Amino acid sequence: MAQDIALRPVVDPALEDSERALLEKSADGLFPATLPLPEEPGLGGRTRAEIWTALAVSAVCALLPVTILWALIGVWPGLAVGLAAQAGLIWVGVQFGFEAFILTVVGVHLLAWLLIVLLGCGTDERQRVARLRHGRYYLAEDFGDDSLRELLGHSPLRRMERAQAAVTAVLQSQVDRDGLLDDIANDVTLPAQQYEIAQRLAELTRLARKVRTAAGDASGSRVEEMLRTQRQALRLSSSALEERVEALERYAENTRAADAAYREWEAVRELEQLGEDMHELVVNTVRDELAVAEIEGLADRSRLQDLHRMLDEAREAGLLVTRFADEPADRRSGGSGRA
């Protein structure tokens, strides 16, 4: 399975769902399990940069609240509060003079700065969980890079990506969503398998890094012999782990095949359900064709009737002409003279 994907955090499935959801969002703000947890900044995680930024923002809030509150508390509430605060500042300046206006702005500035520092800065919930659960999730940094291939025979990061891709393929498959697989076992077993593989790979990476560091640039028969022994141990463990990853990939491949078969079955079922409608459509089509023939027949009969009527009229006209021609000439002339 050669898929180029970025590794998502691999989180201990035993954690609560809310904590796991926070940690699985992205690797931003998380700390590699194989590295020491960095010291938390003082003042509840508030940094100097945050404090200075809060000072500038609070100054704008105090002097021109209408221009910034909408960005801090929402568009419509911010505009409403900002307009009211701006009108209040102008009223203070008009009623009590410039000194009162400046004192009011300074007071609001300090109050806003304090609120922003206390409520808007420092460690958020995700960062708190990241520190609290350090060591119970793994990042890409925990699995080394291609430089460890010589000792392990593979890239730990690439192997972890394969395992994660296989688990994701099963859990996101249509047959699993529709409950055609053992959904309870998949939801529980596959994340646990993924996490165990991550633990093993992280440990292999840690040991391989130590071996590489210990060997350094040293050379000699004894060093080579010890390196050979340790490389064999690492690769033996790595081979056993590869079998687990390949088993996951086979499961994912079978799931994809089942997905394709399921989609085919659904299509056949839908087409079969359309069979009755198609039958009715054919029946109606035949009726339409018969109706067309009947209509055309009526039209033909109509034209025939017109022909018959015109022939009758012609015959009548012909009879009149015949009668008029058969009359004696003297009758026609005498009649004309008398008239």
Coordinates of C-alpha atoms in Angstrom, one line a residue, residues 36-290:
P36 CA 11.2 15.1 27.7
L37 CA 8.3 17.3 28.3
P38 CA 9.4 21.0 28.0
E39 CA 9.0 23.2 31.0
E40 CA 5.7 25.0 31.1
P41 CA 6.1 28.9 30.9
G42 CA 5.3 30.7 34.1
L43 CA 2.1 32.5 34.9
G44 CA -0.1 29.6 33.8
G45 CA 1.6 29.2 30.5
R46 CA 1.4 32.8 29.6
T47 CA 4.4 34.1 27.6
R48 CA 5.9 37.5 27.5
A49 CA 4.8 37.9 23.9
E50 CA 1.2 37.2 24.9
I51 CA 1.3 39.7 27.7
W52 CA 2.7 42.5 25.4
T53 CA 0.1 41.6 22.7
A54 CA -2.6 41.8 25.3
L55 CA -1.3 45.3 26.4
A56 CA -1.6 46.6 22.8
V57 CA -5.1 45.0 22.2
S58 CA -6.4 46.4 25.5
A59 CA -5.2 49.9 24.5
V60 CA -7.3 49.8 21.4
C61 CA -10.2 48.4 23.3
A62 CA -10.0 51.3 25.7
L63 CA -9.6 54.1 23.2
L64 CA -11.6 52.8 20.2
P65 CA -13.7 49.9 21.4
V66 CA -16.0 50.0 18.4
T67 CA -13.1 49.0 16.1
I68 CA -12.0 45.8 17.9
L69 CA -14.7 44.4 20.2
W70 CA -16.5 42.8 17.3
A71 CA -13.4 40.7 16.6
L72 CA -13.0 39.6 20.3
I73 CA -16.6 38.8 21.3
G74 CA -18.5 38.4 18.0
V75 CA -19.7 40.7 15.3
W76 CA -23.1 41.8 16.5
P77 CA -22.5 41.7 20.3
G78 CA -19.1 43.3 19.7
L79 CA -20.6 46.1 17.6
A80 CA -23.4 46.7 20.1
V81 CA -21.1 46.8 23.1
G82 CA -18.4 48.7 21.1
L83 CA -20.9 51.4 20.0
A84 CA -22.2 51.8 23.6
A85 CA -18.7 52.0 25.0
Q86 CA -17.6 54.5 22.4
A87 CA -20.6 56.7 23.0
G88 CA -19.9 56.5 26.8
L89 CA -16.3 57.7 26.3
I90 CA -17.5 60.6 24.1
W91 CA -20.1 61.5 26.7
V92 CA -17.5 61.5 29.5
G93 CA -15.2 63.8 27.4
V94 CA -18.0 66.2 26.6
Q95 CA -19.5 66.3 30.1
F96 CA -16.4 66.3 32.3
G97 CA -13.5 67.4 30.1
F98 CA -10.4 66.0 28.5
E99 CA -8.7 65.0 31.8
A100 CA -11.7 62.8 32.8
F101 CA -11.7 61.3 29.4
I102 CA -8.0 60.3 29.7
L103 CA -8.4 58.9 33.2
T104 CA -11.4 56.8 32.0
V105 CA -9.4 55.5 29.0
V106 CA -6.5 54.5 31.2
G107 CA -8.8 52.8 33.7
V108 CA -10.5 50.8 31.0
H109 CA -7.1 50.0 29.4
L110 CA -5.8 48.4 32.6
L111 CA -9.1 46.5 33.2
A112 CA -9.2 45.2 29.7
W113 CA -5.5 44.2 29.8
L114 CA -6.0 42.3 33.0
L115 CA -9.1 40.5 31.6
I116 CA -7.4 39.6 28.4
V117 CA -4.3 38.2 30.2
L118 CA -6.4 36.2 32.6
L119 CA -9.0 34.9 30.3
G120 CA -7.5 35.0 26.8
C121 CA -3.9 34.0 27.3
G122 CA -2.0 31.0 28.7
T123 CA -2.5 27.3 28.3
D124 CA -5.8 26.3 26.7
E125 CA -7.6 23.0 27.2
R126 CA -5.9 21.2 24.4
Q127 CA -2.4 22.2 25.6
R128 CA -3.4 21.2 29.2
V129 CA -4.4 17.8 28.0
A130 CA -1.3 17.5 25.8
R131 CA 0.9 18.0 28.9
L132 CA -1.2 15.9 31.2
R133 CA -1.3 12.9 28.8
H134 CA 2.3 13.2 27.5
G135 CA 3.6 9.8 26.8
R136 CA 0.2 8.4 25.9
Y137 CA 0.2 9.7 22.3
Y138 CA 2.8 9.4 19.6
L139 CA 3.9 11.8 16.8
A140 CA 5.9 11.4 13.7
E141 CA 9.1 12.5 15.6
D142 CA 8.8 9.4 17.8
F143 CA 9.4 7.1 14.8
G144 CA 12.7 8.4 13.5
D145 CA 13.5 8.7 9.8
D146 CA 15.1 6.8 6.9
S147 CA 18.5 7.0 8.6
L148 CA 17.5 4.0 10.8
R149 CA 16.9 1.7 7.9
E150 CA 20.5 0.3 8.3
L151 CA 19.7 -0.9 11.8
L152 CA 16.1 -1.8 11.5
G153 CA 15.8 -2.8 7.9
H154 CA 12.9 -0.4 7.4
S155 CA 11.6 3.1 8.2
P156 CA 9.6 3.1 11.4
L157 CA 7.7 6.2 10.3
R158 CA 6.7 4.6 7.0
R159 CA 5.6 1.5 8.8
M160 CA 3.5 3.5 11.2
E161 CA 1.9 5.4 8.4
R162 CA 1.0 2.0 6.7
A163 CA -0.6 0.7 9.9
Q164 CA -2.6 3.9 10.4
A165 CA -3.8 4.0 6.8
A166 CA -5.0 0.4 7.0
V167 CA -6.9 1.0 10.3
T168 CA -8.5 4.2 8.8
A169 CA -9.5 2.3 5.6
V170 CA -11.4 -0.3 7.7
L171 CA -13.1 2.2 10.1
Q172 CA -14.2 4.5 7.2
S173 CA -15.4 1.8 5.0
Q174 CA -19.1 1.6 4.0
V175 CA -19.5 -2.0 5.1
D176 CA -18.2 -1.0 8.6
R177 CA -20.5 2.1 8.8
D178 CA -23.5 0.0 7.8
G179 CA -22.7 -2.6 10.5
L180 CA -21.8 -5.4 8.1
L181 CA -18.5 -5.9 9.9
D182 CA -18.0 -6.5 13.5
D183 CA -18.3 -2.8 14.4
I184 CA -17.7 -3.2 18.1
A185 CA -14.5 -5.2 17.6
N186 CA -13.3 -2.8 15.0
D187 CA -13.9 0.3 17.0
V188 CA -12.2 -1.2 20.0
T189 CA -9.6 -3.7 18.6
L190 CA -8.2 -1.7 15.7
P191 CA -7.3 1.5 17.6
A192 CA -5.7 -0.8 20.3
Q193 CA -3.7 -2.6 17.6
Q194 CA -2.6 0.7 16.1
Y195 CA -1.5 2.0 19.5
E196 CA 0.4 -1.2 20.4
I197 CA 2.2 -1.0 17.0
A198 CA 3.1 2.7 17.8
Q199 CA 4.5 1.7 21.2
R200 CA 6.6 -1.0 19.7
L201 CA 7.9 1.1 16.8
A202 CA 8.7 4.0 19.2
E203 CA 10.7 1.6 21.4
L204 CA 12.5 0.2 18.4
T205 CA 13.3 3.7 17.3
R206 CA 14.6 4.6 20.7
L207 CA 16.8 1.6 20.9
A208 CA 18.1 2.0 17.4
R209 CA 19.0 5.6 18.1
K210 CA 20.9 4.5 21.2
V211 CA 22.8 1.9 19.3
R212 CA 23.7 4.4 16.6
T213 CA 24.8 7.0 19.2
A214 CA 26.8 4.4 21.2
A215 CA 28.6 3.1 18.2
G216 CA 29.4 6.6 16.9
D217 CA 32.5 6.6 14.7
A218 CA 34.1 3.7 16.5
S219 CA 35.4 0.8 14.5
G220 CA 37.0 -2.5 15.2
S221 CA 36.1 -6.2 15.2
R222 CA 34.5 -6.1 18.7
V223 CA 32.3 -3.1 17.8
E224 CA 31.3 -4.7 14.5
E225 CA 30.4 -8.0 16.2
M226 CA 28.3 -6.2 18.9
L227 CA 26.6 -4.1 16.2
R228 CA 25.8 -7.2 14.2
T229 CA 24.2 -8.9 17.2
Q230 CA 22.2 -5.9 18.2
R231 CA 21.1 -5.3 14.6
Q232 CA 19.9 -8.9 14.4
A233 CA 17.9 -8.5 17.6
L234 CA 16.3 -5.2 16.3
R235 CA 15.5 -6.8 12.9
L236 CA 14.0 -9.9 14.5
S237 CA 11.6 -7.7 16.5
S238 CA 11.0 -5.6 13.5
S239 CA 10.0 -8.6 11.4
A240 CA 7.5 -9.7 13.9
L241 CA 6.0 -6.2 13.9
E242 CA 5.9 -6.2 10.1
E243 CA 3.6 -9.3 10.2
R244 CA 1.1 -7.3 12.3
V245 CA 1.2 -4.4 9.9
E246 CA 0.7 -6.7 6.9
A247 CA -2.2 -8.4 8.6
L248 CA -3.9 -5.0 9.0
E249 CA -3.2 -4.2 5.4
R250 CA -4.8 -7.5 4.3
Y251 CA -7.8 -6.7 6.4
A252 CA -8.0 -3.2 4.8
E253 CA -7.7 -4.7 1.3
N254 CA -10.4 -7.3 2.0
T255 CA -12.6 -4.5 3.3
R256 CA -12.1 -2.5 0.2
A257 CA -13.1 -5.5 -1.9
A258 CA -16.1 -6.0 0.3
D259 CA -17.0 -2.3 -0.2
A260 CA -16.9 -2.8 -3.9
A261 CA -19.0 -5.9 -3.7
Y262 CA -21.5 -4.1 -1.4
R263 CA -21.8 -1.2 -3.8
E264 CA -22.4 -3.6 -6.7
W265 CA -25.0 -5.4 -4.6
E266 CA -26.7 -2.1 -3.7
A267 CA -26.7 -1.1 -7.4
V268 CA -28.2 -4.4 -8.5
R269 CA -30.9 -4.1 -5.7
E270 CA -31.8 -0.6 -6.8
L271 CA -32.0 -1.7 -10.5
E272 CA -34.2 -4.6 -9.5
Q273 CA -36.5 -2.2 -7.6
L274 CA -36.7 -0.1 -10.7
G275 CA -37.8 -3.2 -12.7
E276 CA -41.4 -2.7 -11.9
D277 CA -41.3 0.9 -12.9
M278 CA -39.4 0.0 -16.1
H279 CA -42.1 -2.6 -16.9
E280 CA -44.8 0.0 -16.4
L281 CA -42.8 2.3 -18.6
V282 CA -42.6 -0.3 -21.4
V283 CA -46.3 -0.9 -21.1
N284 CA -47.1 2.8 -21.3
T285 CA -44.7 3.0 -24.2
V286 CA -46.7 0.3 -26.1
R287 CA -49.9 2.1 -25.2
D288 CA -48.4 5.3 -26.5
E289 CA -47.5 3.6 -29.8
L290 CA -51.0 2.2 -30.2

